[in-house]
Coordinates of C-alpha atoms in Angstrom, one line a residue:
Chain A
G596 CA 8.7 5.4 -6.6
Q597 CA 9.0 1.9 -5.8
N598 CA 12.3 0.0 -7.0
I599 CA 13.7 -3.5 -6.2
D600 CA 17.2 -4.4 -7.1
Q601 CA 18.7 -7.8 -6.8
P602 CA 21.3 -9.7 -9.1
T603 CA 20.0 -11.5 -12.0
E604 CA 22.0 -14.8 -11.8
M605 CA 24.4 -16.4 -9.2
T606 CA 26.5 -19.3 -9.3
A607 CA 27.9 -21.3 -6.3
T608 CA 29.4 -24.5 -5.6
E609 CA 27.9 -27.3 -3.5
G610 CA 28.6 -27.0 0.1
A611 CA 29.9 -23.4 -0.1
I612 CA 27.8 -20.4 1.3
V613 CA 26.0 -17.5 -1.1
Q614 CA 24.7 -14.2 -0.1
I615 CA 21.9 -12.7 -2.1
N616 CA 21.5 -9.0 -1.7
C617 CA 18.4 -7.0 -2.4
T618 CA 18.1 -3.2 -2.1
Y619 CA 14.8 -1.6 -2.3
Q620 CA 12.8 1.8 -2.3
T621 CA 9.3 1.7 -1.4
S622 CA 6.9 3.8 0.7
G623 CA 4.9 2.5 3.5
F624 CA 7.4 -0.3 4.3
N625 CA 5.9 -3.1 6.6
G626 CA 8.5 -5.9 6.2
L627 CA 10.3 -7.8 3.7
F628 CA 9.8 -11.5 2.6
W629 CA 11.9 -13.7 0.6
Y630 CA 10.5 -16.4 -1.5
Q631 CA 12.0 -19.5 -3.1
Q632 CA 10.9 -20.5 -6.8
H633 CA 12.1 -23.7 -8.3
A634 CA 11.8 -23.7 -12.2
G635 CA 8.0 -24.5 -13.3
E636 CA 6.8 -24.4 -9.7
A637 CA 5.2 -21.8 -7.3
P638 CA 7.0 -19.7 -5.0
T639 CA 7.3 -20.9 -1.4
F640 CA 8.0 -18.7 1.7
L641 CA 11.2 -18.4 3.1
S642 CA 11.3 -15.7 5.6
Y643 CA 10.1 -12.4 6.9
N644 CA 12.1 -9.4 8.4
V645 CA 10.3 -6.5 9.8
L646 CA 12.9 -5.4 12.4
D647 CA 16.8 -4.8 11.6
G648 CA 19.0 -7.6 12.3
L649 CA 19.5 -11.2 11.4
E650 CA 16.9 -13.9 11.4
E651 CA 18.1 -17.2 11.4
K652 CA 16.4 -20.4 10.3
G653 CA 18.4 -23.6 9.8
R654 CA 20.6 -23.2 6.5
F655 CA 19.0 -19.9 5.5
S656 CA 19.4 -16.6 7.2
S657 CA 17.9 -13.2 6.2
F658 CA 19.2 -9.8 7.2
L659 CA 17.4 -6.4 7.2
S660 CA 18.6 -2.9 7.3
R661 CA 15.6 -0.6 7.2
S662 CA 17.5 2.5 7.3
K663 CA 19.5 1.4 4.3
G664 CA 16.8 -0.3 2.4
Y665 CA 18.8 -3.4 2.2
S666 CA 18.4 -7.1 2.8
Y667 CA 20.1 -10.2 2.1
L668 CA 19.4 -13.9 2.2
L669 CA 22.3 -16.2 3.3
L670 CA 22.4 -19.6 2.2
K671 CA 24.7 -22.2 3.9
E672 CA 26.1 -25.6 3.0
L673 CA 24.4 -25.2 -0.3
Q674 CA 22.9 -28.6 -1.7
M675 CA 21.9 -28.9 -5.4
K676 CA 18.4 -28.7 -4.5
D677 CA 18.8 -25.0 -3.8
S678 CA 19.2 -24.1 -7.4
A679 CA 16.0 -22.1 -7.7
S680 CA 15.1 -18.3 -8.2
Y681 CA 15.3 -16.3 -4.9
L682 CA 12.7 -13.5 -4.8
C683 CA 12.9 -10.4 -2.7
A684 CA 9.5 -8.7 -1.6
P685 CA 8.9 -5.5 0.5
L686 CA 5.6 -5.4 1.9
N687 CA 4.2 -1.8 0.9
Y688 CA 1.4 -0.7 3.1
G689 CA -0.3 2.6 3.3
G690 CA -3.9 3.9 3.6
S691 CA -5.1 0.4 4.7
Q692 CA -4.0 -1.1 1.8
G693 CA -1.1 -3.5 1.0
N694 CA 0.7 -5.5 -1.7
L695 CA 3.9 -7.3 -2.0
I696 CA 6.4 -5.9 -4.5
F697 CA 8.5 -8.6 -6.0
G698 CA 11.9 -8.1 -7.4
K699 CA 12.6 -9.9 -10.6
G700 CA 14.5 -12.8 -8.8
T701 CA 17.9 -14.0 -8.6
K702 CA 18.6 -17.3 -10.3
L703 CA 21.0 -19.2 -8.1
S704 CA 22.8 -22.2 -10.1
V705 CA 24.6 -24.7 -7.6
K706 CA 27.4 -26.7 -9.1
P707 CA 28.9 -30.0 -7.9
Chain B
K222 CA -4.9 -29.4 4.5
A223 CA -5.3 -28.7 0.6
G224 CA -3.3 -26.1 -0.9
V225 CA -4.1 -23.4 -3.2
T226 CA -5.6 -24.9 -6.4
Q227 CA -5.7 -22.9 -9.7
T228 CA -7.5 -24.2 -12.9
P229 CA -6.8 -24.7 -15.8
R230 CA -3.3 -24.9 -15.5
Y231 CA -2.6 -24.4 -19.0
L232 CA -4.6 -22.8 -21.9
I233 CA -4.2 -21.3 -25.4
K234 CA -6.2 -18.5 -26.8
T235 CA -6.1 -16.3 -29.7
R236 CA -6.0 -12.3 -29.7
G237 CA -9.2 -10.6 -29.0
Q238 CA -10.7 -13.6 -27.0
Q239 CA -11.3 -13.5 -23.3
V240 CA -10.4 -15.8 -20.5
T241 CA -11.4 -16.5 -17.1
L242 CA -9.0 -18.1 -14.5
S243 CA -10.0 -19.7 -11.1
C244 CA -8.3 -19.8 -7.8
S245 CA -9.6 -21.9 -4.7
P246 CA -7.7 -20.7 -1.6
I247 CA -6.6 -22.7 1.3
S248 CA -9.7 -23.1 3.7
G249 CA -10.1 -20.4 6.3
H250 CA -8.1 -17.8 4.1
R251 CA -10.0 -14.9 3.3
S252 CA -7.5 -12.8 1.0
V253 CA -6.6 -13.8 -2.4
S254 CA -4.3 -11.9 -4.5
W255 CA -3.2 -12.4 -8.3
Y256 CA 0.2 -11.9 -9.7
Q257 CA 1.4 -12.0 -13.5
Q258 CA 4.8 -13.6 -14.1
T259 CA 6.7 -13.1 -17.2
P260 CA 10.5 -13.6 -17.9
G261 CA 11.0 -9.9 -18.4
Q262 CA 9.0 -8.3 -15.9
G263 CA 9.0 -11.0 -13.1
L264 CA 6.0 -11.2 -10.6
Q265 CA 3.6 -8.2 -10.9
F266 CA 0.9 -7.5 -8.6
L267 CA -2.5 -7.6 -10.4
F268 CA -5.2 -7.1 -7.4
E269 CA -6.3 -8.4 -4.0
Y270 CA -9.6 -9.5 -3.0
F271 CA -10.6 -9.9 0.7
S272 CA -14.2 -10.6 1.9
E273 CA -15.4 -10.3 -1.5
T274 CA -14.1 -6.7 -2.2
Q275 CA -11.2 -5.5 -4.1
R276 CA -8.8 -4.0 -1.8
N277 CA -5.9 -2.8 -4.0
K278 CA -5.1 -3.0 -7.7
G279 CA -1.9 -2.8 -9.5
N280 CA -1.0 -1.2 -12.5
F281 CA -2.8 -2.8 -15.1
P282 CA -5.2 -2.0 -17.6
G283 CA -9.0 -2.3 -17.0
R284 CA -9.1 -5.4 -19.2
F285 CA -7.9 -7.2 -16.3
S286 CA -10.8 -7.7 -13.7
G287 CA -11.6 -10.2 -10.9
R288 CA -13.9 -11.1 -8.3
Q289 CA -14.3 -13.2 -5.1
F290 CA -17.3 -15.3 -3.9
S291 CA -18.6 -15.7 -0.6
N292 CA -16.6 -19.1 0.1
S293 CA -13.3 -17.0 -0.9
R294 CA -12.8 -18.6 -4.1
S295 CA -11.7 -16.1 -6.7
E296 CA -11.6 -15.6 -10.5
M297 CA -9.9 -13.1 -12.7
N298 CA -10.9 -12.5 -16.1
V299 CA -8.9 -10.8 -19.1
S300 CA -10.7 -9.6 -22.2
T301 CA -9.7 -8.6 -25.4
L302 CA -6.4 -10.8 -25.1
E303 CA -3.2 -9.3 -26.6
L304 CA -0.1 -11.2 -27.4
G305 CA 1.6 -9.5 -24.5
D306 CA -0.7 -11.2 -22.0
S307 CA 1.0 -14.6 -22.5
A308 CA 2.4 -15.2 -18.9
L309 CA 2.1 -17.4 -15.7
Y310 CA -0.9 -16.2 -13.6
L311 CA -0.3 -16.8 -10.0
C312 CA -2.8 -16.6 -7.3
A313 CA -1.9 -16.4 -3.7
S314 CA -4.0 -16.9 -0.5
S315 CA -3.4 -15.6 3.0
L316 CA -5.4 -15.7 6.4
E317 CA -5.3 -11.7 6.6
A318 CA -5.3 -9.0 4.1
L319 CA -1.9 -8.0 2.4
G320 CA 0.0 -5.6 4.6
S321 CA -1.0 -7.2 7.9
G322 CA 2.7 -7.7 8.9
A323 CA 3.8 -11.5 8.8
N324 CA 1.0 -12.6 6.7
V325 CA 2.4 -15.3 4.7
L326 CA 1.4 -16.0 1.0
T327 CA 0.8 -19.4 0.0
F328 CA 0.9 -19.7 -4.1
G329 CA -0.9 -21.9 -6.3
A330 CA 1.0 -23.7 -9.2
G331 CA -0.3 -21.1 -11.6
S332 CA -2.2 -21.0 -14.9
R333 CA 0.0 -20.6 -18.1
L334 CA -1.7 -18.6 -20.7
T335 CA -0.5 -18.5 -24.2
V336 CA -2.2 -16.1 -26.5
L337 CA -1.5 -16.7 -30.3

């Protein structure tokens, strides 16, 4: 089966660091995406990991462990504009077909 | 360059009616995928079209259908609407088909459907 688990909500303080975890079970895994979605807006791409390890991109970093079915998104120096939902999306690929399976998202609230 | 354009942005229908939603992808993108987003279920995959062919389909009833034209524009149709079809319908375009590694999806702003 296919299952993605991430916390529903998180709260953090401006300037702090927050880690959003995601565990997944999929077949035909071919990488994992993180998307950011502000309320009332379309999701936008943050990161893609296909190999184990940490990918750093400015204030945002994403980590993947394929053997553990685990990923996290790390946000540093939080800003108010980081208040949004963060979607974990493993890429499922098999039989020449693929699809992104999205988690229900983690709603992050950044407080002053 | 222009982003992904979805029309209409908002619409209200009654049970039993049908609806057609349109999606114009980024120029040069050949894949269009559709998603339903609700507060309870999150983003759920409906189907993907690539080069006018449906490549993959999610777990939705046959009332949900779609097509893609030669210019890569896509439409999705929902027939015999039910109250539970109220949702935000998002389309996303990408250069290559889903599953092609680091193939980033660019989403449109969505069509918000309310069924009364």
